[in-house]
Amino acid sequence: QRPSRHAQFYSDLVPAMIPVALLGSAVYMGLQLLQTHLSHEKYLDEARARVEELERDIDALLLERRITSPSHEGATNAALDASTTRGWFGWF
């Protein structure tokens, strides 16, 4: 008994499509991994840029604070020095 035309068609087609499907899946997963890596790298670059911008803002504000109130800085530094010398239990 001879197999039907449909069975013959699929028995010829399916084994030939397995390597194509595997190669397509590997390429897709590789490209998806690359896209994820590049997206994460872009996010890190944007975060670093934002941190640098905030650090510049902090430096500018500290400089402005020192210029506008130089007498207050000495009192602040003395208070900070006293609190750091007391240690962890300085409040007791």
CSV table of C-alpha atoms in Angstrom, one decimal:
chain,number,residue,atom,x,y,z
A,1,GLN,CA,0.0,0.0,0.0
A,2,ARG,CA,1.4,3.4,-1.0
A,3,PRO,CA,1.2,6.4,1.4
A,4,SER,CA,-1.3,9.2,0.5
A,5,ARG,CA,-0.1,12.3,-1.3
A,6,HIS,CA,-0.5,14.4,1.9
A,7,ALA,CA,1.6,12.0,3.9
A,8,GLN,CA,4.3,11.9,1.2
A,9,PHE,CA,4.3,15.7,1.1
A,10,TYR,CA,4.7,16.2,4.8
A,11,SER,CA,7.3,13.4,5.1
A,12,ASP,CA,9.4,15.2,2.5
A,13,LEU,CA,8.8,18.7,3.9
A,14,VAL,CA,9.0,18.3,7.7
A,15,PRO,CA,12.5,16.8,8.0
A,16,ALA,CA,13.8,19.6,5.7
A,17,MET,CA,12.2,22.3,7.7
A,18,ILE,CA,13.7,21.3,11.1
A,19,PRO,CA,17.2,22.8,10.4
A,20,VAL,CA,15.5,25.9,9.1
A,21,ALA,CA,13.4,26.3,12.2
A,22,LEU,CA,16.3,25.7,14.5
A,23,LEU,CA,18.5,28.2,12.6
A,24,GLY,CA,15.7,30.8,12.6
A,25,SER,CA,15.1,30.3,16.3
A,26,ALA,CA,18.8,30.7,17.0
A,27,VAL,CA,19.1,33.9,14.9
A,28,TYR,CA,15.9,35.3,16.6
A,29,MET,CA,17.2,34.6,20.1
A,30,GLY,CA,20.6,36.0,19.2
A,31,LEU,CA,19.1,39.2,17.9
A,32,GLN,CA,16.8,39.5,20.9
A,33,LEU,CA,19.8,39.1,23.2
A,34,LEU,CA,21.7,41.8,21.3
A,35,GLN,CA,18.7,44.2,21.5
A,36,THR,CA,18.4,43.6,25.2
A,37,HIS,CA,22.1,44.2,25.7
A,38,LEU,CA,22.1,47.4,23.7
A,39,SER,CA,19.0,48.6,25.5
A,40,HIS,CA,20.6,48.0,28.9
A,41,GLU,CA,23.8,49.8,27.7
A,42,LYS,CA,21.8,52.8,26.5
A,43,TYR,CA,20.0,52.9,29.9
A,44,LEU,CA,23.3,52.8,31.8
A,45,ASP,CA,24.7,55.6,29.6
A,46,GLU,CA,21.6,57.8,30.3
A,47,ALA,CA,21.8,57.0,34.0
A,48,ARG,CA,25.5,58.0,34.1
A,49,ALA,CA,24.8,61.2,32.3
A,50,ARG,CA,22.0,62.0,34.7
A,51,VAL,CA,24.2,61.3,37.7
A,52,GLU,CA,27.0,63.5,36.3
A,53,GLU,CA,24.4,66.3,35.8
A,54,LEU,CA,23.2,66.0,39.3
A,55,GLU,CA,26.7,66.0,40.7
A,56,ARG,CA,27.4,69.2,38.7
A,57,ASP,CA,24.3,70.7,40.2
A,58,ILE,CA,25.3,69.7,43.7
A,59,ASP,CA,28.8,71.1,43.2
A,60,ALA,CA,27.3,74.4,41.9
A,61,LEU,CA,24.9,74.6,44.8
A,62,LEU,CA,27.7,73.9,47.3
A,63,LEU,CA,29.9,76.6,45.7
A,64,GLU,CA,27.0,79.0,45.8
A,65,ARG,CA,26.4,78.2,49.4
A,66,ARG,CA,30.1,78.8,50.3
A,67,ILE,CA,30.1,82.1,48.4
A,68,THR,CA,26.9,83.5,49.9
A,69,SER,CA,27.6,82.5,53.6
A,70,PRO,CA,31.3,82.0,54.4
A,71,SER,CA,30.8,82.7,58.1
A,72,HIS,CA,28.1,80.0,58.4
A,73,GLU,CA,30.4,77.4,56.9
A,74,GLY,CA,32.8,77.5,59.8
A,75,ALA,CA,29.9,76.9,62.3
A,76,THR,CA,28.6,74.1,60.1
A,77,ASN,CA,32.1,72.4,59.9
A,78,ALA,CA,32.5,72.7,63.6
A,79,ALA,CA,29.1,71.1,64.3
A,80,LEU,CA,30.0,68.3,61.8
A,81,ASP,CA,33.4,67.7,63.4
A,82,ALA,CA,31.8,67.5,66.9
A,83,SER,CA,29.1,65.1,65.7
A,84,THR,CA,31.6,62.8,64.0
A,85,THR,CA,33.9,62.7,67.1
A,86,ARG,CA,31.1,61.6,69.3
A,87,GLY,CA,30.6,58.4,67.3
A,88,TRP,CA,27.6,56.2,67.0
A,89,PHE,CA,26.2,56.9,70.5
A,90,GLY,CA,26.9,60.6,70.3
A,91,TRP,CA,23.3,61.5,71.2
A,92,PHE,CA,23.3,59.8,74.5
